[in-house]
Amino acid sequence: MKFLLVEDNLDLANAVTSRMLMDGHVVDHAEKIEDAKLFSDTGEYDLILLDIMLPDGDGRSFLEHHRAKKRDTPVIVLTARSQVSDRISLLDLGADDYMTKPFDHAELQARVRAVLRRNHGSSQPVISVGDVSFDPVAGQMRVKGTPVKLRNRELRLFELLINAPNQIFSKQKLCDRLFTFDEDVSENAIEVYIGRLRKHLEPSSVTITTHRGLGYKLDPR
């Protein structure tokens, strides 16, 4: 999944990013509110990790901006403020959860998993197409019930396709969702990952079809 981290402390940002990458997620990092607004206005994210005390203002203004746009992306607030009134105001503004600094990174990972489960509307959000299934929280693909080990990019690409099996994804759209703004990649990289996924899907009743000039779609054979 793709996350937006809004945090001006670079040491903390690097530590959080490393933890999320270990779980196979892609992370864009913004140090200021205005940068965060640009990221969220031009990209799509599955989760936002938001600091409150930022160089150009209070992170609450970003949260208000985000919810005013009618976006339901879950937001976990990272704050040094521990007063009950602060926490209540954050939840009232639309935060899904909060963590008080300093926090344990393992707990943050657990909170992230919990929020993503709630956002999917189920404690076990397994998605199935034909004889292929995917658990987005556990990051597990199964073909005919057998677990398939995927590399991080392959996993996230498959996640996008199986979450919208009737949608055609252009190469540019897939690049935007699989890579951060800082990564310099070509659309040829998508072809490589599509090829790898097709090999994994060969034993199944599902394949990835190419729609010339449009992109790719997950289809039953």
mmCIF file of C-alpha atoms in Angstrom:
data_model
loop_
_atom_site.group_PDB
_atom_site.id
_atom_site.type_symbol
_atom_site.label_atom_id
_atom_site.label_comp_id
_atom_site.label_asym_id
_atom_site.label_seq_id
_atom_site.Cartn_x
_atom_site.Cartn_y
_atom_site.Cartn_z
ATOM 1 C CA MET A 1 0.000 0.000 0.000
ATOM 2 C CA LYS A 2 1.046 3.614 -0.469
ATOM 3 C CA PHE A 3 1.375 5.921 2.546
ATOM 4 C CA LEU A 4 1.960 9.642 3.018
ATOM 5 C CA LEU A 5 4.146 10.547 6.002
ATOM 6 C CA VAL A 6 3.957 14.185 7.162
ATOM 7 C CA GLU A 7 6.826 14.700 9.617
ATOM 8 C CA ASP A 8 9.543 17.372 9.904
ATOM 9 C CA ASN A 9 11.890 15.372 12.162
ATOM 10 C CA LEU A 10 14.091 13.645 9.590
ATOM 11 C CA ASP A 11 15.468 11.023 11.976
ATOM 12 C CA LEU A 12 11.968 9.976 12.993
ATOM 13 C CA ALA A 13 10.739 10.143 9.390
ATOM 14 C CA ASN A 14 13.565 7.870 8.236
ATOM 15 C CA ALA A 15 12.875 5.408 11.041
ATOM 16 C CA VAL A 16 9.137 5.274 10.296
ATOM 17 C CA THR A 17 9.757 4.971 6.551
ATOM 18 C CA SER A 18 12.174 2.081 7.100
ATOM 19 C CA ARG A 19 9.590 0.247 9.203
ATOM 20 C CA MET A 20 6.870 0.730 6.595
ATOM 21 C CA LEU A 21 9.183 -0.397 3.798
ATOM 22 C CA MET A 22 9.908 -3.569 5.767
ATOM 23 C CA ASP A 23 6.173 -4.291 5.596
ATOM 24 C CA GLY A 24 6.247 -3.735 1.828
ATOM 25 C CA HIS A 25 4.593 -0.323 1.729
ATOM 26 C CA VAL A 26 5.558 2.673 -0.432
ATOM 27 C CA VAL A 27 6.031 5.953 1.469
ATOM 28 C CA ASP A 28 6.026 9.564 0.264
ATOM 29 C CA HIS A 29 7.482 11.996 2.804
ATOM 30 C CA ALA A 30 6.430 15.641 3.300
ATOM 31 C CA GLU A 31 8.092 17.932 5.853
ATOM 32 C CA LYS A 32 5.568 20.789 5.623
ATOM 33 C CA ILE A 33 1.812 21.240 5.459
ATOM 34 C CA GLU A 34 1.915 22.812 2.004
ATOM 35 C CA ASP A 35 3.967 19.904 0.651
ATOM 36 C CA ALA A 36 1.514 17.456 2.250
ATOM 37 C CA LYS A 37 -1.414 19.225 0.577
ATOM 38 C CA LEU A 38 0.343 18.991 -2.785
ATOM 39 C CA PHE A 39 0.998 15.273 -2.319
ATOM 40 C CA SER A 40 -2.560 14.506 -1.218
ATOM 41 C CA ASP A 41 -4.135 16.673 -3.927
ATOM 42 C CA THR A 42 -2.175 15.009 -6.736
ATOM 43 C CA GLY A 43 -1.687 11.435 -5.484
ATOM 44 C CA GLU A 44 -3.668 8.548 -4.044
ATOM 45 C CA TYR A 45 -2.827 7.100 -0.620
ATOM 46 C CA ASP A 46 -4.090 4.223 1.493
ATOM 47 C CA LEU A 47 -3.017 5.820 4.784
ATOM 48 C CA ILE A 48 -1.630 9.118 6.105
ATOM 49 C CA LEU A 49 0.702 9.429 9.113
ATOM 50 C CA LEU A 50 0.447 13.030 10.296
ATOM 51 C CA ASP A 51 2.610 15.029 12.704
ATOM 52 C CA ILE A 52 0.906 18.020 14.340
ATOM 53 C CA MET A 53 3.741 20.463 15.083
ATOM 54 C CA LEU A 54 5.138 21.363 11.652
ATOM 55 C CA PRO A 55 7.389 24.220 10.460
ATOM 56 C CA ASP A 56 4.624 26.028 8.586
ATOM 57 C CA GLY A 57 1.778 25.518 11.042
ATOM 58 C CA ASP A 58 -0.456 23.078 12.888
ATOM 59 C CA GLY A 59 -1.108 19.708 11.266
ATOM 60 C CA ARG A 60 -4.766 20.152 12.167
ATOM 61 C CA SER A 61 -5.089 22.514 9.219
ATOM 62 C CA PHE A 62 -3.967 19.734 6.877
ATOM 63 C CA LEU A 63 -6.435 17.312 8.474
ATOM 64 C CA GLU A 64 -9.242 19.849 8.042
ATOM 65 C CA HIS A 65 -8.202 20.454 4.410
ATOM 66 C CA HIS A 66 -8.088 16.717 3.737
ATOM 67 C CA ARG A 67 -11.529 15.994 5.191
ATOM 68 C CA ALA A 68 -13.032 19.104 3.562
ATOM 69 C CA LYS A 69 -12.146 17.497 0.222
ATOM 70 C CA LYS A 70 -14.432 14.573 1.218
ATOM 71 C CA ARG A 71 -11.488 12.167 1.286
ATOM 72 C CA ASP A 72 -11.850 9.133 3.512
ATOM 73 C CA THR A 73 -8.179 8.126 3.548
ATOM 74 C CA PRO A 74 -7.466 6.952 7.118
ATOM 75 C CA VAL A 75 -5.219 9.269 9.162
ATOM 76 C CA ILE A 76 -3.075 8.332 12.161
ATOM 77 C CA VAL A 77 -1.827 11.390 14.044
ATOM 78 C CA LEU A 78 1.656 11.374 15.590
ATOM 79 C CA THR A 79 1.684 13.975 18.347
ATOM 80 C CA ALA A 80 3.696 15.069 21.367
ATOM 81 C CA ARG A 81 0.514 16.408 22.958
ATOM 82 C CA SER A 82 -0.925 13.985 25.484
ATOM 83 C CA GLN A 83 -3.813 15.958 26.985
ATOM 84 C CA VAL A 84 -7.223 14.352 26.615
ATOM 85 C CA SER A 85 -8.677 17.538 25.095
ATOM 86 C CA ASP A 86 -6.051 17.456 22.312
ATOM 87 C CA ARG A 87 -6.842 13.845 21.496
ATOM 88 C CA ILE A 88 -10.586 14.481 21.475
ATOM 89 C CA SER A 89 -10.207 17.452 19.127
ATOM 90 C CA LEU A 90 -8.089 15.391 16.715
ATOM 91 C CA LEU A 91 -10.637 12.576 16.603
ATOM 92 C CA ASP A 92 -13.440 15.117 16.120
ATOM 93 C CA LEU A 93 -11.545 16.618 13.166
ATOM 94 C CA GLY A 94 -11.462 13.218 11.459
ATOM 95 C CA ALA A 95 -8.354 11.401 12.702
ATOM 96 C CA ASP A 96 -8.797 7.617 12.813
ATOM 97 C CA ASP A 97 -6.185 7.048 15.519
ATOM 98 C CA TYR A 98 -3.312 8.816 17.258
ATOM 99 C CA MET A 99 -0.005 7.957 18.892
ATOM 100 C CA THR A 100 1.805 10.053 21.471
ATOM 101 C CA LYS A 101 5.515 10.655 20.936
ATOM 102 C CA PRO A 102 7.818 8.994 21.726
ATOM 103 C CA PHE A 103 6.226 5.761 20.555
ATOM 104 C CA ASP A 104 7.278 2.184 19.939
ATOM 105 C CA HIS A 105 7.639 1.461 16.219
ATOM 106 C CA ALA A 106 6.278 -2.058 16.579
ATOM 107 C CA GLU A 107 3.129 -0.575 18.117
ATOM 108 C CA LEU A 108 2.872 1.895 15.230
ATOM 109 C CA GLN A 109 3.002 -0.993 12.777
ATOM 110 C CA ALA A 110 0.237 -2.743 14.732
ATOM 111 C CA ARG A 111 -1.883 0.436 14.772
ATOM 112 C CA VAL A 112 -1.404 0.782 11.016
ATOM 113 C CA ARG A 113 -2.596 -2.795 10.457
ATOM 114 C CA ALA A 114 -5.610 -2.241 12.717
ATOM 115 C CA VAL A 115 -6.658 0.980 10.962
ATOM 116 C CA LEU A 116 -6.298 -0.650 7.545
ATOM 117 C CA ARG A 117 -8.443 -3.585 8.680
ATOM 118 C CA ARG A 118 -11.154 -1.207 9.899
ATOM 119 C CA ASN A 119 -10.975 0.769 6.677
ATOM 120 C CA HIS A 120 -11.586 -2.405 4.687
ATOM 121 C CA GLY A 121 -14.670 -3.001 6.807
ATOM 122 C CA SER A 122 -13.630 -6.429 7.991
ATOM 123 C CA SER A 123 -11.260 -8.078 10.443
ATOM 124 C CA GLN A 124 -10.282 -10.480 7.641
ATOM 125 C CA PRO A 125 -10.470 -8.514 4.369
ATOM 126 C CA VAL A 126 -9.568 -11.371 2.007
ATOM 127 C CA ILE A 127 -10.318 -10.605 -1.653
ATOM 128 C CA SER A 128 -10.892 -13.426 -4.149
ATOM 129 C CA VAL A 129 -11.082 -13.627 -7.933
ATOM 130 C CA GLY A 130 -11.536 -17.132 -9.288
ATOM 131 C CA ASP A 131 -9.144 -19.443 -7.467
ATOM 132 C CA VAL A 132 -6.789 -16.595 -6.499
ATOM 133 C CA SER A 133 -7.075 -14.756 -3.191
ATOM 134 C CA PHE A 134 -5.278 -11.882 -1.502
ATOM 135 C CA ASP A 135 -5.114 -10.662 2.095
ATOM 136 C CA PRO A 136 -4.066 -6.974 1.839
ATOM 137 C CA VAL A 137 -3.255 -6.582 5.526
ATOM 138 C CA ALA A 138 -1.127 -9.732 5.789
ATOM 139 C CA GLY A 139 0.245 -9.124 2.294
ATOM 140 C CA GLN A 140 -0.437 -12.720 1.222
ATOM 141 C CA MET A 141 -1.372 -13.983 -2.227
ATOM 142 C CA ARG A 142 -2.693 -17.520 -2.666
ATOM 143 C CA VAL A 143 -3.186 -19.500 -5.884
ATOM 144 C CA LYS A 144 -5.560 -22.453 -5.439
ATOM 145 C CA GLY A 145 -5.016 -22.129 -1.698
ATOM 146 C CA THR A 146 -1.219 -22.274 -1.954
ATOM 147 C CA PRO A 147 0.745 -19.253 -0.685
ATOM 148 C CA VAL A 148 2.825 -17.486 -3.343
ATOM 149 C CA LYS A 149 5.859 -15.474 -2.295
ATOM 150 C CA LEU A 150 5.974 -12.131 -4.088
ATOM 151 C CA ARG A 151 8.534 -9.350 -4.040
ATOM 152 C CA ASN A 152 7.298 -6.044 -2.634
ATOM 153 C CA ARG A 153 6.566 -4.345 -5.970
ATOM 154 C CA GLU A 154 4.867 -7.455 -7.358
ATOM 155 C CA LEU A 155 2.755 -7.671 -4.201
ATOM 156 C CA ARG A 156 1.609 -4.051 -4.401
ATOM 157 C CA LEU A 157 0.910 -4.317 -8.124
ATOM 158 C CA PHE A 158 -1.232 -7.403 -7.602
ATOM 159 C CA GLU A 159 -3.017 -5.656 -4.738
ATOM 160 C CA LEU A 160 -4.033 -2.818 -7.065
ATOM 161 C CA LEU A 161 -5.300 -5.174 -9.751
ATOM 162 C CA ILE A 162 -7.295 -7.510 -7.507
ATOM 163 C CA ASN A 163 -8.915 -4.608 -5.627
ATOM 164 C CA ALA A 164 -10.463 -3.444 -8.920
ATOM 165 C CA PRO A 165 -10.743 -6.519 -11.179
ATOM 166 C CA ASN A 166 -12.982 -4.746 -13.695
ATOM 167 C CA GLN A 167 -10.757 -1.683 -14.033
ATOM 168 C CA ILE A 168 -8.096 -1.125 -16.666
ATOM 169 C CA PHE A 169 -4.954 0.468 -15.211
ATOM 170 C CA SER A 170 -2.671 2.500 -17.464
ATOM 171 C CA LYS A 171 1.087 2.172 -17.055
ATOM 172 C CA GLN A 172 1.264 5.745 -15.776
ATOM 173 C CA LYS A 173 -1.427 5.070 -13.193
ATOM 174 C CA LEU A 174 0.444 1.999 -11.955
ATOM 175 C CA CYS A 175 3.724 3.939 -11.795
ATOM 176 C CA ASP A 176 2.042 6.634 -9.690
ATOM 177 C CA ARG A 177 0.754 4.037 -7.225
ATOM 178 C CA LEU A 178 3.850 1.829 -7.008
ATOM 179 C CA PHE A 179 6.635 4.373 -6.775
ATOM 180 C CA THR A 180 7.311 7.500 -4.740
ATOM 181 C CA PHE A 181 7.589 10.951 -6.300
ATOM 182 C CA ASP A 182 11.352 10.834 -5.761
ATOM 183 C CA GLU A 183 11.929 7.645 -7.744
ATOM 184 C CA ASP A 184 12.944 7.990 -11.384
ATOM 185 C CA VAL A 185 11.353 5.014 -13.161
ATOM 186 C CA SER A 186 10.132 4.278 -16.659
ATOM 187 C CA GLU A 187 6.896 2.599 -17.653
ATOM 188 C CA ASN A 188 8.980 -0.369 -18.865
ATOM 189 C CA ALA A 189 9.374 -1.350 -15.209
ATOM 190 C CA ILE A 190 5.624 -2.032 -15.095
ATOM 191 C CA GLU A 191 5.972 -4.487 -18.003
ATOM 192 C CA VAL A 192 8.601 -6.408 -16.044
ATOM 193 C CA TYR A 193 6.395 -6.711 -12.952
ATOM 194 C CA ILE A 194 3.350 -7.660 -15.051
ATOM 195 C CA GLY A 195 5.401 -10.437 -16.653
ATOM 196 C CA ARG A 196 6.441 -11.793 -13.250
ATOM 197 C CA LEU A 197 2.871 -11.777 -11.966
ATOM 198 C CA ARG A 198 1.636 -13.615 -15.056
ATOM 199 C CA LYS A 199 4.086 -16.437 -14.330
ATOM 200 C CA HIS A 200 2.797 -16.716 -10.764
ATOM 201 C CA LEU A 201 -0.784 -16.832 -12.061
ATOM 202 C CA GLU A 202 -0.175 -19.505 -14.728
ATOM 203 C CA PRO A 203 -1.557 -22.403 -12.593
ATOM 204 C CA SER A 204 -4.739 -20.419 -11.820
ATOM 205 C CA SER A 205 -7.981 -19.528 -13.585
ATOM 206 C CA VAL A 206 -6.943 -15.845 -13.549
ATOM 207 C CA THR A 207 -4.673 -13.869 -15.841
ATOM 208 C CA ILE A 208 -3.639 -10.274 -16.532
ATOM 209 C CA THR A 209 -4.844 -9.122 -19.930
ATOM 210 C CA THR A 210 -3.302 -6.333 -21.984
ATOM 211 C CA HIS A 211 -5.685 -3.781 -23.471
ATOM 212 C CA ARG A 212 -3.677 -2.165 -26.237
ATOM 213 C CA GLY A 213 -3.241 1.560 -25.776
ATOM 214 C CA LEU A 214 -5.104 1.466 -22.448
ATOM 215 C CA GLY A 215 -3.294 -0.735 -19.929
ATOM 216 C CA TYR A 216 -3.804 -3.920 -17.919
ATOM 217 C CA LYS A 217 -6.700 -5.668 -16.184
ATOM 218 C CA LEU A 218 -7.080 -8.741 -13.987
ATOM 219 C CA ASP A 219 -9.425 -11.225 -15.678
ATOM 220 C CA PRO A 220 -10.733 -14.776 -15.219
ATOM 221 C CA ARG A 221 -9.501 -16.959 -18.071
#
